Amino acid sequence: MKEKKGFAKMELSDANLQTLTEYLKKTLDPDPAIRRPAEKFLESVEGNQNYPLLLLTLLEKSQENVIKVCASVTFKNYIKRNWRIVEDEPNKICEADRIAIKANIVPLMLSSPEQIQKQLSDAISIIGREDFPQKWPDLLTEMVNRFQSGDFHVINGVLRTAHSLFKRYRHEFKSNELWTEIKLVLDAFALPLTNLFKATIELCSTHANDASALKVLFSSLILIAKLFYSLNFQDLPEFFEDNMETWMTNFHTLLTLDNKLLQTDDEEEAGLLELLKSQICDNAALYAQKYDEEFQPYLPRFVTAIWNLLVTTGQEVKYDLLVSNAIQFLASVCERPHYKHLFEDQNTLTSICEKVIVPNMEFRAADEEAFEDNSEEYIRRDLEGSDIDTRRRAACDLVRGLCKFFEGPVTGIFSGYVNSMLQEYAKNPSINWKHKDAAIYLVTSLASKAQTQKHGITQANELVNLTEFFVNHIQPDLKSANVNEFPVLKADGIKYIMIFRNQVPKEQLLVSIPLLINHLQAESIVVHTYAAHALERLFTMRGTNNTTLITNTEMAPFVEVLLTNLFKALTFPGSSENEYIMKAIMRSFSLLQEAIIPYIPSVITQLTQKLLAVSKNPSKPHFNHYMFESICLSVRITCKANPDAVGSFEEALFMVFTEILQNDVQEFIPYVFQVMSLLLEMHKNEIPSSYMALFPHLLQPVLWERTGNIPPLVRLLQAYLERGASTIASAAADKIPGLLGVFQKLIASKANDHQGFYLLNSIIEHMPPESVDQYRKQIFILLFQRLQNSKTTKFIKSFLVFVNLYCIKYGALALQEIFDSIQPKMFGMVLEKIIIPEIQKVSGQVEKKICAVGITKILTECPPMMDTEYTKLWTPLLQALIGLFELPEDDTIPDEEHFIDIEDAPGYQTAFSQLAFAGKKEHDPVGQMVNNPKIHLAQSLHKLSTACPGRVPSMLSTSLNTEALQYLQGYLQAASVTLL
Amino acid sequence: MPGMNEQDERMRKFKNKGKDAAAMRRQRVEVNVELRKAKKDEQILKRRNITITLEDRLSPEQEKKDASAQLSLEEIIEGVNAKSLEIQLKATQAARRMLSRHRNPPLNQIIEAGIIPRLVEFLSRNDNITLQFEAAWALTNIASGTSDQTRAVVEAGAVPAFIDLLSSPHMHISEQSVWALGNIAGDGPLYRDSLIKCNVIPPLLALVSPATPIGFLRNITWTLSNLCRNKNPYPPLEAVKQILPVLICLLQHEDKDILSDTCWAMSYLTDGSNDRIQIVVDTGSLSRLVQLMANPELMVLTPSLRAIGNVVTGTDEQTQSAIDAGVLAILPQLLRHSKPTIQKEAAWALSNIAAGPCRQIQQLITCGLLPPLVELLDKGEFKAQKEAVWAVANFTTGGTVQQVVELVQSGALKPLLNLLSARDGKTILVILDTISNLFLAAEKLGETEKLCVLVEELGGLEKIEALQTHDNNMVYRAALGLIERYFAGEENPDLQPEADQDRQTFNFSAEKQDFYDF
């Protein structure tokens, strides 16, 4: 640790306090012109000694409350930024201040009002993370001593701080340091905590009639229960094993406790009682899962208590977390073979089904509200399974858990319920529709044993007849003329088709398709979204021999109405950027193929209008993505049938694209480049002038600074080179250095170097040699610099491919000459240190082929390999080539490189969104020139041996190993040649 | 420092990439700190002699007399220092009796009374065997206490005296000395080694003969085991080589106490580096140890399982010796044992065998270990499940594609995925790594899609998705990695991490460096 050479010092004077107050006040000013300089000033003085102490003084003694709070927040942020001592960096807080802070902060925190207490408590845990326990040995005793104070505001402050210090025990990996710390904490903390727990519970009964006292005491109990969880997480501590009776008996009592004074009127927010019980369920679940052997005697009691709790807890939202935690506890226990007996009694099962599962599956007022007013959230929960904490979900998990041992009885019990609920519905649908909803949900959860997003339900309970239920209870709802009636039941029905699509026979699905298309017109967002989603899922289903299950012939009668309804659905309020609908559009295009061509003019107009509209403020990434995919599909499908149509697409799209590029709509630019690449590749002849006009702009550095642009831009430049290399050479030769500059920029980065090589390979492959002649040496110098200074496996792999491509294009001799002109004997060094030892790492069919052909050239078309000191490398190189043919790929990566992508990964938001339907075909630059590289090697060797008879066999016999030799014999035989 | 752990963790992951199987074998001690209660099934380090002696039982009236003649501490101090032989004996006896009390023996008071030096003196009183015996007994019980209490005995010079008494013509005295020396050796490596330096082993071994009474032999075995026990440092190799032949003989005994302590000794000797394991392997005793793993007595089963468990942490060859000795035939019943700790130890041993080369993995399959492993993974107690997870993880790291397929076909995937909701970050991470291994195998078979479906069907995807919000960085990164790589959906973004660049302009230029040398 380096200490900064002396800290400048601020006096702890009134004048300084006054100044600081002024500046703090200014940091709250809404006007940035005032706020920013003040923030800057504070930052500039925070390195001074006493600065944190001035803040602490202010937060304690300032006359103005707002300054107190502001000082506490500033203090916490200061601690967050500066407390940690980073190796090789100066210490940012002087030692005297550190000591003073640690000496004062706990009492200060405890005597502060709650708003400030919270900030200081956070600061303590930040400091604790660094200093506790070694550099802050008194902290624990200081905290524990406060337990004696009898003041529960103080005690809660201590508990909260302890919780923020100890909660990391729940997620950190076991290590000596960690366990030493926990042991220390247990030694000092476990007994006082237990005593406090007992004392608090006693106080709860003494103060059973004092609402405000109870609130404070219950807050303590919640924190104590949380601390219990943290301290018991890593392993069962000796102390808690010895005191299990105390803790578990009290937890059990608390679970069964109720007190009117603690019930809240709020329907949404969980009260103290719920929070406490919820945490106790967690604690019991922890013990049941991890310390089963020791916990076994207590478990049945908890099962009963939690079950009773469930039976007596109401439907209000505030109980949701408690109920789902409690159900999850039962679900995890009932799967364990040695607790099977706790559930197997028919009465128990019936009453769990009746009193726990069915009530928690009911569609509640809150669900109805979400269905209507917050459909996005509803869909996410219901469709995408982000319902982990919901009651319905917990109930569903309990059904599955029980089915593990009791599938028959449980199915039997529920069948009865389903029937009676359906009867209730039939009596008066408009009032009792919720009964049918519950019945459908129950059938769904009972029937589904395994499920995936892509395939829906994949394993079903054989005791449930899904098709019968579908025909009798689902289809009638969807066939009714009014698509807007009972929207929840419509949504249920559509969802049923969606998830059981693999169980319901195909003819039923075909019957459903027009019904689903019809429901795209429903006003309810949930209903038309589900209809779109269901169609999309049906269209992806696979039939035999890997074609789609639903064929485009079967869809022929519906093409027009499908497209019309899909685009119309996008005009419903709230659905203008509905990703499910857009995805269904994409999927429909993909399924219908040329059947959409007649509608393309109208479709592409609607898509470009949509594009123009959303480009003002792109907010739905998935929607946008599918929209661009749909555009790509339109281009592909149409141009496949009629290549000349590309012009009309360019006409329709370029105006919007230009606007996107000019307005720098960052989210869309990578997509635009991909669509342009696709369009450019559709051209069979010379590159159109409109593209050439854009070319210089693509080389602008600003575009390349955004990582998301790099892959599509490289792809676009490759398309330019493929289609228009000669045009570039003749009409834009002055842009070649800029193009190479892009390569240079990319090659300098460990993350992007492969993209640089893509570009370079295209340049070498397509550009006329004379136009790049003057740059070739520099290119290699750049590559050698990377090799010298920071080579990585990825770089070497790309380098090998490039070198061999170069060799194929320019000849082996040219390769040797350019290497050796940079530095004498360079060619030999690259062969010996890079090519021979690393060639086994090259991956990819085409890449391997390039390397094989390139190396063959070096072996057989490079005279210096035969008659200079390089000759000694000839056989090792041949051996390496045979290895490339015959040995498995070497995919090891040196240890130190595993850190690279972790360290260099800048986070995941700078994503590049690759369009599947703008995909590039794999390109083989060697192509037909060489079909079978092994035969090619044999033939080339044969040719070489005829040129210098005797040499080749003698080189082979001296140092090629036998196995390699055998393989080689095989190639020679296959090529029907012999070596002279 | 959390950074360190993370690095270690990553290193482990890389080693798992295939090359270094030895690194995957996990030695017993990962963490030296224990939060748990000391294990009930460990061997006892020190023992107090509280049994009622023959003479006491034979003469109840003497007992009565003694009870009435109970001496105070002061009287004892006075007594041991008295001239009269009879009073010395009486005082020593009184002290011994106090120390043999069932509850709260006053060890510290006796030490503070300063009579230990006198008691040690009495050890050399060959003229009065009763006094000698009483003193030896009293000292044995003091030495059975805490480290400080043992030290009081050693520092008074009792060790050489006790070693001399090993060769006493009176068996009960020599037996008491064995016991005392056992307590001293059990204190830790320091005293253990000082005993060895004082040449305790030859006279101790000399006591073992076919004629040695069973009770005596038990004591000797226990003391021998303490001489093999403890690490940092290990007992000197020379000593181990002296003791081993006798242990091998004792291993053939039928008495369960003797077997138990002998097995414990073997487990200590194998709990170390590979060269120490090799010494035991070379004795050819592995088959007997494996045989004892099937012993109905838990006290024999536990240490023999532990010893073999230690052996398989060794090299591939050492592990192979254990396999050749038949360990794979016994493990299934131990994986299904009613006691969770046995399941756990068995799974630990299995995890280390699974860390071997694929031919050993093949033997593991052939011997039918997969079904009990999957059962344990599914229904075992958590600590056993954790070891089972390691076994599966190692299996998927070193196994061939075909072997991994067999593992999946035996139903390991479902319980493995269920354990993703375990409350243990490390276990979760190991499972995520295992899933990643499974995907590598599936990729080679071109069945990635199939595995994706299977993982999702079994509820794994949902759990992995939930882990993306896990508080532990490594866990969430591993989960995220899996999702991005295999579950990003059909046309979802292909996420590419990118690095920053510092240059602003793209002037293409290059200057040659002085000299390249790659």
PDB file of C-alpha atoms in Angstrom, chain B residues 22 44 66 70 89 130 157 168 217 249 258 273 377 384 404 419 437 458-459 463 518:
ATOM      1  CA  ALA B  22      -4.982 -34.909 -10.841  1.00  0.00           C
ATOM      2  CA  ILE B  44     -11.084 -39.964  19.876  1.00  0.00           C
ATOM      3  CA  ASP B  66     -11.467 -44.899  50.743  1.00  0.00           C
ATOM      4  CA  GLN B  70     -11.183 -38.889  50.951  1.00  0.00           C
ATOM      5  CA  LEU B  89       0.607 -44.026  48.060  1.00  0.00           C
ATOM      6  CA  THR B 130       1.398 -49.941  43.255  1.00  0.00           C
ATOM      7  CA  GLY B 157       9.638 -35.074  32.143  1.00  0.00           C
ATOM      8  CA  SER B 168       8.019 -52.984  32.745  1.00  0.00           C
ATOM      9  CA  LEU B 217      -3.786 -54.851  22.326  1.00  0.00           C
ATOM     10  CA  CYS B 249      -0.947 -57.580  10.961  1.00  0.00           C
ATOM     11  CA  ILE B 258      -8.660 -53.071  17.005  1.00  0.00           C
ATOM     12  CA  SER B 273       0.672 -36.394  -0.541  1.00  0.00           C
ATOM     13  CA  LEU B 377     -28.179 -37.012  -6.453  1.00  0.00           C
ATOM     14  CA  ALA B 384     -24.119 -36.215   0.082  1.00  0.00           C
ATOM     15  CA  VAL B 404     -21.381 -38.722 -20.934  1.00  0.00           C
ATOM     16  CA  LEU B 419     -30.114 -28.939  -7.358  1.00  0.00           C
ATOM     17  CA  ASN B 437     -19.646 -29.905 -20.264  1.00  0.00           C
ATOM     18  CA  LEU B 458     -36.802 -30.541 -16.856  1.00  0.00           C
ATOM     19  CA  GLY B 459     -37.250 -27.014 -15.595  1.00  0.00           C
ATOM     20  CA  LYS B 463     -33.617 -22.111 -12.928  1.00  0.00           C
ATOM     21  CA  PHE B 518       8.029 -14.584 -31.386  1.00  0.00           C
TER      22      PHE B 518
END
